[in-house]
mmCIF file of C-alpha atoms in Angstrom:
data_model
loop_
_atom_site.group_PDB
_atom_site.id
_atom_site.type_symbol
_atom_site.label_atom_id
_atom_site.label_comp_id
_atom_site.label_asym_id
_atom_site.label_seq_id
_atom_site.Cartn_x
_atom_site.Cartn_y
_atom_site.Cartn_z
ATOM 1 C CA UNK A 1 21.556 -18.400 3.340
ATOM 2 C CA UNK A 2 18.600 -18.052 5.716
ATOM 3 C CA UNK A 3 16.725 -21.291 6.359
ATOM 4 C CA UNK A 4 13.290 -21.916 7.828
ATOM 5 C CA UNK A 5 13.114 -22.014 11.604
ATOM 6 C CA UNK A 6 11.277 -24.946 13.280
ATOM 7 C CA UNK A 7 7.966 -23.068 13.434
ATOM 8 C CA UNK A 8 8.106 -22.166 9.730
ATOM 9 C CA UNK A 9 9.213 -25.672 8.750
ATOM 10 C CA UNK A 10 6.284 -27.206 10.640
ATOM 11 C CA UNK A 11 3.859 -24.804 8.938
ATOM 12 C CA UNK A 12 5.323 -25.636 5.518
ATOM 13 C CA UNK A 13 4.494 -29.308 6.131
ATOM 14 C CA UNK A 14 1.086 -28.616 7.670
ATOM 15 C CA UNK A 15 -0.285 -26.299 4.956
ATOM 16 C CA UNK A 16 -0.310 -28.829 2.055
ATOM 17 C CA UNK A 17 -1.598 -31.547 4.384
ATOM 18 C CA UNK A 18 -4.648 -29.436 5.287
ATOM 19 C CA UNK A 19 -5.271 -28.317 1.697
ATOM 20 C CA UNK A 20 -5.419 -31.911 0.489
ATOM 21 C CA UNK A 21 -8.733 -32.257 2.325
ATOM 22 C CA UNK A 22 -9.997 -28.743 3.025
ATOM 23 C CA UNK A 23 -10.767 -25.534 1.138
ATOM 24 C CA UNK A 24 -8.406 -23.220 2.970
ATOM 25 C CA UNK A 25 -5.977 -22.508 5.782
ATOM 26 C CA UNK A 26 -4.979 -19.336 7.657
ATOM 27 C CA UNK A 27 -1.298 -18.601 8.359
ATOM 28 C CA UNK A 28 -0.989 -16.283 11.356
ATOM 29 C CA UNK A 29 1.932 -14.493 12.945
ATOM 30 C CA UNK A 30 2.896 -11.104 14.309
ATOM 31 C CA UNK A 31 5.315 -8.798 12.504
ATOM 32 C CA UNK A 32 8.799 -10.314 12.413
ATOM 33 C CA UNK A 33 7.662 -13.940 12.476
ATOM 34 C CA UNK A 34 8.570 -14.482 8.800
ATOM 35 C CA UNK A 35 5.187 -15.046 7.153
ATOM 36 C CA UNK A 36 6.313 -13.584 3.837
ATOM 37 C CA UNK A 37 9.596 -15.504 4.007
ATOM 38 C CA UNK A 38 7.661 -18.751 4.421
ATOM 39 C CA UNK A 39 5.262 -17.916 1.568
ATOM 40 C CA UNK A 40 8.206 -17.222 -0.733
ATOM 41 C CA UNK A 41 9.751 -20.552 0.241
ATOM 42 C CA UNK A 42 6.471 -22.349 -0.530
ATOM 43 C CA UNK A 43 6.280 -20.633 -3.933
ATOM 44 C CA UNK A 44 9.945 -21.349 -4.697
ATOM 45 C CA UNK A 45 9.602 -25.015 -3.694
ATOM 46 C CA UNK A 46 6.788 -25.635 -6.221
ATOM 47 C CA UNK A 47 4.747 -27.519 -3.632
ATOM 48 C CA UNK A 48 1.671 -26.401 -5.566
ATOM 49 C CA UNK A 49 1.358 -26.031 -9.314
ATOM 50 C CA UNK A 50 0.010 -22.826 -10.882
ATOM 51 C CA UNK A 51 -0.166 -20.555 -7.832
ATOM 52 C CA UNK A 52 -1.973 -17.193 -7.888
ATOM 53 C CA UNK A 53 -0.533 -14.716 -5.354
ATOM 54 C CA UNK A 54 -2.773 -11.811 -4.317
ATOM 55 C CA UNK A 55 -2.404 -8.701 -2.175
ATOM 56 C CA UNK A 56 -4.410 -5.514 -1.801
ATOM 57 C CA UNK A 57 -1.745 -3.138 -3.170
ATOM 58 C CA UNK A 58 1.009 -3.210 -5.773
ATOM 59 C CA UNK A 59 3.718 -2.600 -3.202
ATOM 60 C CA UNK A 60 2.571 -5.621 -1.161
ATOM 61 C CA UNK A 61 2.564 -7.782 -4.321
ATOM 62 C CA UNK A 62 6.066 -6.625 -5.229
ATOM 63 C CA UNK A 63 7.422 -7.352 -1.752
ATOM 64 C CA UNK A 64 6.318 -10.967 -2.183
ATOM 65 C CA UNK A 65 7.771 -11.169 -5.689
ATOM 66 C CA UNK A 66 11.170 -9.839 -4.551
ATOM 67 C CA UNK A 67 14.142 -12.225 -4.704
ATOM 68 C CA UNK A 68 12.113 -15.080 -6.216
ATOM 69 C CA UNK A 69 13.741 -14.921 -9.643
ATOM 70 C CA UNK A 70 12.009 -17.035 -12.280
ATOM 71 C CA UNK A 71 8.811 -18.567 -10.971
ATOM 72 C CA UNK A 72 5.674 -20.047 -12.494
ATOM 73 C CA UNK A 73 3.495 -18.256 -9.913
ATOM 74 C CA UNK A 74 1.238 -15.398 -11.034
ATOM 75 C CA UNK A 75 1.261 -12.166 -8.987
ATOM 76 C CA UNK A 76 -1.641 -9.699 -9.067
ATOM 77 C CA UNK A 77 -3.457 -7.135 -7.001
ATOM 78 C CA UNK A 78 -6.865 -8.336 -5.819
ATOM 79 C CA UNK A 79 -8.827 -5.951 -8.042
ATOM 80 C CA UNK A 80 -6.830 -6.931 -11.117
ATOM 81 C CA UNK A 81 -7.280 -10.654 -10.501
ATOM 82 C CA UNK A 82 -11.030 -10.145 -10.039
ATOM 83 C CA UNK A 83 -11.104 -8.316 -13.436
ATOM 84 C CA UNK A 84 -12.233 -4.972 -12.110
ATOM 85 C CA UNK A 85 -11.944 -2.010 -14.449
ATOM 86 C CA UNK A 86 -12.283 1.723 -13.992
ATOM 87 C CA UNK A 87 -15.316 3.296 -15.615
ATOM 88 C CA UNK A 88 -15.673 7.026 -16.197
ATOM 89 C CA UNK A 89 -18.533 8.731 -14.339
ATOM 90 C CA UNK A 90 -19.656 12.322 -13.930
ATOM 91 C CA UNK A 91 -17.703 12.516 -10.673
ATOM 92 C CA UNK A 92 -14.539 10.695 -11.708
ATOM 93 C CA UNK A 93 -14.126 6.923 -11.930
ATOM 94 C CA UNK A 94 -15.605 3.871 -10.295
ATOM 95 C CA UNK A 95 -14.592 0.211 -10.206
ATOM 96 C CA UNK A 96 -16.814 -2.091 -12.279
ATOM 97 C CA UNK A 97 -16.646 -5.709 -13.357
ATOM 98 C CA UNK A 98 -18.238 -6.805 -16.608
ATOM 99 C CA UNK A 99 -17.404 -10.519 -16.426
ATOM 100 C CA UNK A 100 -16.495 -13.087 -13.816
ATOM 101 C CA UNK A 101 -12.850 -14.139 -13.433
ATOM 102 C CA UNK A 102 -11.737 -17.674 -14.263
ATOM 103 C CA UNK A 103 -9.181 -18.998 -11.768
ATOM 104 C CA UNK A 104 -9.655 -22.666 -12.719
ATOM 105 C CA UNK A 105 -6.016 -22.937 -13.880
ATOM 106 C CA UNK A 106 -4.730 -22.122 -10.391
ATOM 107 C CA UNK A 107 -4.511 -24.969 -7.897
ATOM 108 C CA UNK A 108 -3.955 -22.608 -4.951
ATOM 109 C CA UNK A 109 -4.519 -18.910 -4.273
ATOM 110 C CA UNK A 110 -2.253 -17.194 -1.715
ATOM 111 C CA UNK A 111 -3.777 -14.094 -0.127
ATOM 112 C CA UNK A 112 -1.216 -11.955 1.698
ATOM 113 C CA UNK A 113 -1.961 -9.164 4.210
ATOM 114 C CA UNK A 114 -5.402 -10.665 4.836
ATOM 115 C CA UNK A 115 -6.283 -8.020 7.426
ATOM 116 C CA UNK A 116 -6.614 -5.393 4.662
ATOM 117 C CA UNK A 117 -9.152 -7.236 2.486
ATOM 118 C CA UNK A 118 -12.712 -5.800 2.623
ATOM 119 C CA UNK A 119 -15.699 -8.082 3.180
ATOM 120 C CA UNK A 120 -17.012 -7.852 -0.392
ATOM 121 C CA UNK A 121 -13.625 -8.580 -1.987
ATOM 122 C CA UNK A 122 -12.957 -11.500 0.339
ATOM 123 C CA UNK A 123 -16.312 -13.083 -0.555
ATOM 124 C CA UNK A 124 -15.376 -12.828 -4.239
ATOM 125 C CA UNK A 125 -11.975 -14.402 -3.591
ATOM 126 C CA UNK A 126 -13.530 -17.350 -1.763
ATOM 127 C CA UNK A 127 -16.038 -17.806 -4.558
ATOM 128 C CA UNK A 128 -13.321 -18.075 -7.205
ATOM 129 C CA UNK A 129 -10.448 -19.843 -5.414
ATOM 130 C CA UNK A 130 -10.274 -23.644 -5.430
ATOM 131 C CA UNK A 131 -7.964 -23.679 -2.410
ATOM 132 C CA UNK A 132 -6.899 -20.681 -0.375
ATOM 133 C CA UNK A 133 -3.958 -19.783 1.864
ATOM 134 C CA UNK A 134 -4.605 -16.609 3.893
ATOM 135 C CA UNK A 135 -1.614 -14.941 5.527
ATOM 136 C CA UNK A 136 -1.714 -12.107 8.020
ATOM 137 C CA UNK A 137 -1.790 -10.789 11.546
ATOM 138 C CA UNK A 138 -5.116 -10.771 13.397
ATOM 139 C CA UNK A 139 -4.093 -7.674 15.326
ATOM 140 C CA UNK A 140 -3.332 -5.500 12.299
ATOM 141 C CA UNK A 141 -5.835 -2.758 11.448
ATOM 142 C CA UNK A 142 -9.008 -3.911 9.618
ATOM 143 C CA UNK A 143 -10.042 -2.592 6.178
ATOM 144 C CA UNK A 144 -10.977 1.094 6.093
ATOM 145 C CA UNK A 145 -14.543 1.573 7.307
ATOM 146 C CA UNK A 146 -14.919 -1.974 8.688
ATOM 147 C CA UNK A 147 -14.779 -3.157 12.289
ATOM 148 C CA UNK A 148 -12.977 -6.434 11.673
ATOM 149 C CA UNK A 149 -10.970 -8.322 9.080
ATOM 150 C CA UNK A 150 -13.353 -10.854 7.472
ATOM 151 C CA UNK A 151 -10.529 -13.039 6.144
ATOM 152 C CA UNK A 152 -9.685 -14.197 9.660
ATOM 153 C CA UNK A 153 -13.290 -15.226 10.369
ATOM 154 C CA UNK A 154 -13.323 -17.775 7.547
ATOM 155 C CA UNK A 155 -14.083 -21.345 8.756
ATOM 156 C CA UNK A 156 -10.534 -22.558 8.061
ATOM 157 C CA UNK A 157 -7.935 -24.218 10.230
ATOM 158 C CA UNK A 158 -5.246 -21.907 11.548
ATOM 159 C CA UNK A 159 -1.504 -22.426 11.813
ATOM 160 C CA UNK A 160 0.555 -19.903 13.755
ATOM 161 C CA UNK A 161 4.224 -18.979 13.498
ATOM 162 C CA UNK A 162 5.618 -18.692 17.022
ATOM 163 C CA UNK A 163 9.378 -18.231 16.577
ATOM 164 C CA UNK A 164 10.473 -14.748 15.444
ATOM 165 C CA UNK A 165 12.980 -14.314 12.624
ATOM 166 C CA UNK A 166 14.181 -11.011 14.059
ATOM 167 C CA UNK A 167 14.073 -10.724 17.840
ATOM 168 C CA UNK A 168 17.401 -9.149 18.688
ATOM 169 C CA UNK A 169 16.401 -5.514 18.203
ATOM 170 C CA UNK A 170 14.956 -3.144 20.780
ATOM 171 C CA UNK A 171 12.216 -2.142 18.320
ATOM 172 C CA UNK A 172 11.077 -5.751 17.997
ATOM 173 C CA UNK A 173 10.904 -6.106 21.769
ATOM 174 C CA UNK A 174 8.921 -2.858 21.959
ATOM 175 C CA UNK A 175 6.587 -4.104 19.226
ATOM 176 C CA UNK A 176 5.723 -7.135 21.334
ATOM 177 C CA UNK A 177 4.898 -4.853 24.267
ATOM 178 C CA UNK A 178 2.597 -2.794 22.043
ATOM 179 C CA UNK A 179 0.939 -5.961 20.733
ATOM 180 C CA UNK A 180 0.239 -7.089 24.293
ATOM 181 C CA UNK A 181 -1.826 -3.941 24.963
ATOM 182 C CA UNK A 182 -4.289 -4.574 22.100
ATOM 183 C CA UNK A 183 -7.753 -5.435 23.362
ATOM 184 C CA UNK A 184 -7.297 -4.139 26.903
ATOM 185 C CA UNK A 185 -7.138 -0.769 28.617
ATOM 186 C CA UNK A 186 -3.411 -0.788 29.243
ATOM 187 C CA UNK A 187 -1.529 2.325 28.205
ATOM 188 C CA UNK A 188 0.930 1.706 25.404
ATOM 189 C CA UNK A 189 4.609 1.506 26.510
ATOM 190 C CA UNK A 190 6.430 4.842 26.503
ATOM 191 C CA UNK A 191 9.911 3.655 25.437
ATOM 192 C CA UNK A 192 10.087 5.763 22.259
ATOM 193 C CA UNK A 193 7.784 8.618 23.273
ATOM 194 C CA UNK A 194 8.784 12.232 22.588
ATOM 195 C CA UNK A 195 7.153 15.611 23.039
ATOM 196 C CA UNK A 196 6.293 17.710 19.967
ATOM 197 C CA UNK A 197 9.454 19.827 20.059
ATOM 198 C CA UNK A 198 11.829 16.852 20.194
ATOM 199 C CA UNK A 199 9.752 14.950 17.621
ATOM 200 C CA UNK A 200 9.868 17.778 15.057
ATOM 201 C CA UNK A 201 13.567 18.377 15.711
ATOM 202 C CA UNK A 202 14.196 14.709 14.962
ATOM 203 C CA UNK A 203 12.274 14.965 11.684
ATOM 204 C CA UNK A 204 14.359 17.930 10.500
ATOM 205 C CA UNK A 205 17.551 16.065 11.419
ATOM 206 C CA UNK A 206 16.611 13.256 9.017
ATOM 207 C CA UNK A 207 15.923 15.271 5.853
ATOM 208 C CA UNK A 208 18.416 13.211 3.822
ATOM 209 C CA UNK A 209 16.641 10.026 4.902
ATOM 210 C CA UNK A 210 13.301 11.469 3.755
ATOM 211 C CA UNK A 211 14.939 12.499 0.489
ATOM 212 C CA UNK A 212 16.217 8.978 -0.248
ATOM 213 C CA UNK A 213 13.065 7.208 0.921
ATOM 214 C CA UNK A 214 14.437 5.606 4.084
ATOM 215 C CA UNK A 215 12.254 7.644 6.460
ATOM 216 C CA UNK A 216 8.527 8.274 6.717
ATOM 217 C CA UNK A 217 6.043 9.973 9.031
ATOM 218 C CA UNK A 218 2.903 7.993 9.867
ATOM 219 C CA UNK A 219 -0.225 9.820 10.978
ATOM 220 C CA UNK A 220 -3.996 9.502 10.485
ATOM 221 C CA UNK A 221 -5.681 12.777 9.544
ATOM 222 C CA UNK A 222 -5.206 14.189 6.044
ATOM 223 C CA UNK A 223 -7.534 17.015 5.020
ATOM 224 C CA UNK A 224 -10.073 17.319 7.794
ATOM 225 C CA UNK A 225 -11.669 20.487 9.112
ATOM 226 C CA UNK A 226 -9.664 20.369 12.336
ATOM 227 C CA UNK A 227 -6.739 18.050 11.701
ATOM 228 C CA UNK A 228 -4.575 17.531 8.626
ATOM 229 C CA UNK A 229 -1.376 16.005 9.998
ATOM 230 C CA UNK A 230 -0.344 14.073 6.869
ATOM 231 C CA UNK A 231 -0.761 17.140 4.639
ATOM 232 C CA UNK A 232 1.007 19.423 7.128
ATOM 233 C CA UNK A 233 3.987 17.100 7.549
ATOM 234 C CA UNK A 234 4.351 16.731 3.781
ATOM 235 C CA UNK A 235 4.388 20.507 3.400
ATOM 236 C CA UNK A 236 6.996 20.775 6.169
ATOM 237 C CA UNK A 237 9.369 18.235 4.608
ATOM 238 C CA UNK A 238 8.842 19.588 1.100
ATOM 239 C CA UNK A 239 9.535 23.147 2.277
ATOM 240 C CA UNK A 240 12.743 22.015 3.988
ATOM 241 C CA UNK A 241 13.940 20.001 0.976
ATOM 242 C CA UNK A 242 12.933 22.250 -1.902
ATOM 243 C CA UNK A 243 12.129 25.666 -0.465
ATOM 244 C CA UNK A 244 8.512 25.400 -1.663
ATOM 245 C CA UNK A 245 5.593 23.349 -0.416
ATOM 246 C CA UNK A 246 3.067 24.101 -3.165
ATOM 247 C CA UNK A 247 4.378 23.178 -6.633
ATOM 248 C CA UNK A 248 5.717 19.805 -7.804
ATOM 249 C CA UNK A 249 9.520 19.569 -7.579
ATOM 250 C CA UNK A 250 12.131 17.477 -9.389
ATOM 251 C CA UNK A 251 13.194 14.734 -6.971
ATOM 252 C CA UNK A 252 9.960 14.900 -4.982
ATOM 253 C CA UNK A 253 8.671 11.553 -3.755
ATOM 254 C CA UNK A 254 4.974 11.081 -4.445
ATOM 255 C CA UNK A 255 2.214 8.514 -4.040
ATOM 256 C CA UNK A 256 -0.947 8.102 -6.120
ATOM 257 C CA UNK A 257 -3.883 7.958 -3.733
ATOM 258 C CA UNK A 258 -6.734 6.537 -5.814
ATOM 259 C CA UNK A 259 -6.866 3.384 -7.958
ATOM 260 C CA UNK A 260 -6.432 3.772 -11.677
ATOM 261 C CA UNK A 261 -5.603 1.513 -14.635
ATOM 262 C CA UNK A 262 -3.288 2.350 -17.527
ATOM 263 C CA UNK A 263 -4.789 1.689 -20.958
ATOM 264 C CA UNK A 264 -3.170 1.275 -24.334
ATOM 265 C CA UNK A 265 -3.893 3.765 -27.100
ATOM 266 C CA UNK A 266 -7.481 2.877 -27.987
ATOM 267 C CA UNK A 267 -6.792 3.550 -31.672
ATOM 268 C CA UNK A 268 -4.371 0.611 -31.685
ATOM 269 C CA UNK A 269 -5.618 -1.642 -28.900
ATOM 270 C CA UNK A 270 -8.965 -1.002 -27.197
ATOM 271 C CA UNK A 271 -8.492 -3.643 -24.520
ATOM 272 C CA UNK A 272 -7.042 -3.036 -21.103
ATOM 273 C CA UNK A 273 -3.315 -3.805 -21.007
ATOM 274 C CA UNK A 274 -2.817 -6.991 -19.005
ATOM 275 C CA UNK A 275 0.816 -6.261 -18.128
ATOM 276 C CA UNK A 276 -0.159 -3.618 -15.586
ATOM 277 C CA UNK A 277 -2.589 -4.183 -12.721
ATOM 278 C CA UNK A 278 -4.774 -1.560 -11.130
ATOM 279 C CA UNK A 279 -2.401 0.871 -9.468
ATOM 280 C CA UNK A 280 -3.200 1.659 -5.847
ATOM 281 C CA UNK A 281 -0.910 3.695 -3.601
ATOM 282 C CA UNK A 282 1.697 3.624 -6.368
ATOM 283 C CA UNK A 283 4.964 5.340 -5.436
ATOM 284 C CA UNK A 284 7.085 7.478 -7.696
ATOM 285 C CA UNK A 285 9.712 10.210 -7.981
ATOM 286 C CA UNK A 286 9.316 13.345 -10.086
ATOM 287 C CA UNK A 287 12.150 13.305 -12.644
ATOM 288 C CA UNK A 288 11.227 16.354 -14.718
ATOM 289 C CA UNK A 289 8.972 19.324 -14.146
ATOM 290 C CA UNK A 290 8.222 22.129 -16.608
ATOM 291 C CA UNK A 291 5.672 24.908 -16.918
ATOM 292 C CA UNK A 292 2.893 23.987 -19.311
ATOM 293 C CA UNK A 293 -0.531 25.118 -20.499
ATOM 294 C CA UNK A 294 -3.400 22.667 -20.900
ATOM 295 C CA UNK A 295 -6.380 23.393 -23.107
ATOM 296 C CA UNK A 296 -9.469 21.636 -21.808
ATOM 297 C CA UNK A 297 -12.972 22.384 -23.150
ATOM 298 C CA UNK A 298 -11.844 25.806 -24.374
ATOM 299 C CA UNK A 299 -10.234 26.622 -21.031
ATOM 300 C CA UNK A 300 -6.554 27.530 -20.664
ATOM 301 C CA UNK A 301 -5.137 25.877 -17.545
ATOM 302 C CA UNK A 302 -1.718 27.137 -16.375
ATOM 303 C CA UNK A 303 -0.028 24.019 -15.012
ATOM 304 C CA UNK A 304 3.114 22.040 -14.472
ATOM 305 C CA UNK A 305 3.958 18.917 -16.423
ATOM 306 C CA UNK A 306 5.770 16.367 -14.271
ATOM 307 C CA UNK A 307 7.403 13.097 -15.325
ATOM 308 C CA UNK A 308 7.502 10.371 -12.682
ATOM 309 C CA UNK A 309 9.777 7.382 -12.278
ATOM 310 C CA UNK A 310 7.698 4.462 -11.004
ATOM 311 C CA UNK A 311 9.479 2.913 -7.991
ATOM 312 C CA UNK A 312 7.727 -0.453 -7.963
ATOM 313 C CA UNK A 313 7.915 -0.953 -11.740
ATOM 314 C CA UNK A 314 11.408 -0.011 -13.012
ATOM 315 C CA UNK A 315 11.332 1.220 -16.606
ATOM 316 C CA UNK A 316 7.774 2.514 -16.375
ATOM 317 C CA UNK A 317 7.395 6.283 -16.510
ATOM 318 C CA UNK A 318 4.347 8.349 -15.662
ATOM 319 C CA UNK A 319 3.567 11.724 -17.204
ATOM 320 C CA UNK A 320 1.191 13.888 -15.209
ATOM 321 C CA UNK A 321 -0.175 17.414 -15.209
ATOM 322 C CA UNK A 322 -0.854 19.512 -12.136
ATOM 323 C CA UNK A 323 -2.441 22.983 -12.273
ATOM 324 C CA UNK A 324 -0.518 25.763 -10.553
ATOM 325 C CA UNK A 325 -3.680 26.718 -8.705
ATOM 326 C CA UNK A 326 -5.392 23.822 -6.949
ATOM 327 C CA UNK A 327 -8.573 25.897 -6.684
ATOM 328 C CA UNK A 328 -8.928 26.030 -10.467
ATOM 329 C CA UNK A 329 -12.399 24.616 -11.360
ATOM 330 C CA UNK A 330 -10.798 22.348 -13.950
ATOM 331 C CA UNK A 331 -8.245 20.986 -11.512
ATOM 332 C CA UNK A 332 -9.510 17.386 -11.612
ATOM 333 C CA UNK A 333 -9.869 17.447 -15.382
ATOM 334 C CA UNK A 334 -6.249 18.499 -15.790
ATOM 335 C CA UNK A 335 -4.794 15.554 -13.893
ATOM 336 C CA UNK A 336 -4.104 13.260 -16.821
ATOM 337 C CA UNK A 337 -1.645 10.411 -16.806
ATOM 338 C CA UNK A 338 0.128 8.545 -19.598
ATOM 339 C CA UNK A 339 2.381 5.497 -19.308
ATOM 340 C CA UNK A 340 5.325 4.326 -21.420
ATOM 341 C CA UNK A 341 6.677 0.778 -21.147
ATOM 342 C CA UNK A 342 10.368 1.593 -21.593
ATOM 343 C CA UNK A 343 10.756 -1.404 -23.947
ATOM 344 C CA UNK A 344 12.314 -1.073 -27.428
ATOM 345 C CA UNK A 345 8.885 -1.066 -29.008
ATOM 346 C CA UNK A 346 7.567 1.837 -26.957
ATOM 347 C CA UNK A 347 3.835 1.716 -26.286
ATOM 348 C CA UNK A 348 1.872 4.629 -24.956
ATOM 349 C CA UNK A 349 -0.667 4.090 -22.243
ATOM 350 C CA UNK A 350 -3.383 6.519 -21.359
ATOM 351 C CA UNK A 351 -4.929 6.525 -17.927
ATOM 352 C CA UNK A 352 -7.251 8.585 -15.820
ATOM 353 C CA UNK A 353 -6.796 11.723 -13.797
ATOM 354 C CA UNK A 354 -4.710 10.680 -10.857
ATOM 355 C CA UNK A 355 -4.741 12.030 -7.342
ATOM 356 C CA UNK A 356 -1.153 12.259 -6.116
ATOM 357 C CA UNK A 357 0.585 13.830 -3.148
ATOM 358 C CA UNK A 358 3.985 13.896 -1.481
ATOM 359 C CA UNK A 359 4.824 10.642 0.292
ATOM 360 C CA UNK A 360 7.127 11.827 3.067
ATOM 361 C CA UNK A 361 4.138 11.445 5.395
ATOM 362 C CA UNK A 362 1.368 8.941 4.756
ATOM 363 C CA UNK A 363 -1.735 7.593 6.415
ATOM 364 C CA UNK A 364 -1.016 4.565 8.598
ATOM 365 C CA UNK A 365 -3.312 2.387 6.464
ATOM 366 C CA UNK A 366 -1.155 3.028 3.385
ATOM 367 C CA UNK A 367 1.942 1.796 5.228
ATOM 368 C CA UNK A 368 0.683 -1.751 5.814
ATOM 369 C CA UNK A 369 3.014 -4.258 4.182
ATOM 370 C CA UNK A 370 6.058 -1.967 4.108
ATOM 371 C CA UNK A 371 9.329 -2.087 6.038
ATOM 372 C CA UNK A 372 11.003 1.326 6.449
ATOM 373 C CA UNK A 373 14.278 2.009 8.316
ATOM 374 C CA UNK A 374 13.239 5.217 10.101
ATOM 375 C CA UNK A 375 9.641 5.774 11.212
ATOM 376 C CA UNK A 376 8.119 8.781 12.956
ATOM 377 C CA UNK A 377 4.655 8.086 14.420
ATOM 378 C CA UNK A 378 2.296 10.893 15.398
ATOM 379 C CA UNK A 379 0.368 9.072 18.102
ATOM 380 C CA UNK A 380 -1.271 12.312 19.219
ATOM 381 C CA UNK A 381 -2.941 12.678 15.811
ATOM 382 C CA UNK A 382 -3.949 8.998 15.712
ATOM 383 C CA UNK A 383 -5.487 9.297 19.171
ATOM 384 C CA UNK A 384 -7.389 12.490 18.299
ATOM 385 C CA UNK A 385 -8.913 10.821 15.217
ATOM 386 C CA UNK A 386 -9.922 7.587 16.977
ATOM 387 C CA UNK A 387 -11.220 8.862 20.327
ATOM 388 C CA UNK A 388 -14.346 6.706 20.186
ATOM 389 C CA UNK A 389 -12.592 3.477 19.168
ATOM 390 C CA UNK A 390 -9.797 2.345 21.490
ATOM 391 C CA UNK A 391 -9.292 -0.994 19.716
ATOM 392 C CA UNK A 392 -8.857 0.670 16.315
ATOM 393 C CA UNK A 393 -6.387 3.134 17.817
ATOM 394 C CA UNK A 394 -4.364 0.293 19.326
ATOM 395 C CA UNK A 395 -4.287 -1.624 16.053
ATOM 396 C CA UNK A 396 -3.291 1.404 13.987
ATOM 397 C CA UNK A 397 -0.461 2.200 16.396
ATOM 398 C CA UNK A 398 0.674 -1.433 16.209
ATOM 399 C CA UNK A 399 0.739 -1.167 12.400
ATOM 400 C CA UNK A 400 2.873 1.977 12.631
ATOM 401 C CA UNK A 401 5.410 0.514 15.038
ATOM 402 C CA UNK A 402 5.733 -2.677 12.986
ATOM 403 C CA UNK A 403 6.900 -0.665 9.936
ATOM 404 C CA UNK A 404 10.165 0.453 11.600
ATOM 405 C CA UNK A 405 13.306 -1.635 11.100
ATOM 406 C CA UNK A 406 16.026 0.616 12.548
ATOM 407 C CA UNK A 407 14.732 3.776 14.241
ATOM 408 C CA UNK A 408 11.432 4.754 15.850
ATOM 409 C CA UNK A 409 10.094 8.041 17.262
ATOM 410 C CA UNK A 410 6.599 8.506 18.737
ATOM 411 C CA UNK A 411 4.960 11.895 19.294
ATOM 412 C CA UNK A 412 2.711 11.881 22.359
#
């Protein structure tokens, strides 16, 4: 059984001492220092009663909930806890909130991956939390579109973890070198650097790892006019695995890009189902795929129906439609999603049109909070997309490197 190291043990004592007198505290530490391990130990120890645990994405929430067994703590995504809902608009859906949340029952709110929380959301969290524990790494990438992570500028005391839980690997040592370059003009260390030919050869040698989810490519550009590395890598892997890069395939690993909320059948229950939070960057595997025709506003839409197994919520299945021709004018309208609980009393859930794509390659921002055995980082693409912002480029690269647990390759 793994026990707390001296740095973690000291922080475990310090945190409740500070929160007896003050509104909040910030727990800092680089990747590998065991922040999540300490938070789980605090939750398991019942130091605080009625704890609300928040993170930006479902996958980050589930990583914290792992291995805890029965616990009285409540786990939610930030948007779900703040009672945001999706409202239909002419151009899709937007997040709205019709009433203020009531967190009075929670003595402490734990906010994990604080670097990812946008300024507006963090202000709402502070407004509603009685006492707040913020966990994160100051050198991780800030929220998309923002220059800094507002959570770390809160006027709270800070406690830092200084003893790593995993320091015996070469990747961890390399990560510390990369971290040391952030904020200065030093060139990042070249230990794992490869040219394009070697990098792509390495990707094709790990097709089985991509197929079972133990490998990922991290890049920055998706569907730009000049660069589209994430899209191109996904097409490459999909072509190698299935012989086609265009249509959905059984066994294909996918991710839903935009937030959406599953709803119960409005004829039976008009309220939003509370068992499922807003789904952001939800991962899944296509389990069935058949040709289908959708009729929408008197239009016939040739399409594929695909059933998805939800990776982060075992037993939950997603049913989606994808037109054969992505240029079809009714493409967005055809992307409908339904959920089934998998319980004996099966309930149908109806959601919104979902934007999904293959997940063999993802944007670096999406990877925050994950640990993946084999990571391929396209530094050339990251650099091309962040030419005017050296600090952002350094932080994004640091995020990418910190995802790898066993193998790392960097295209330069």
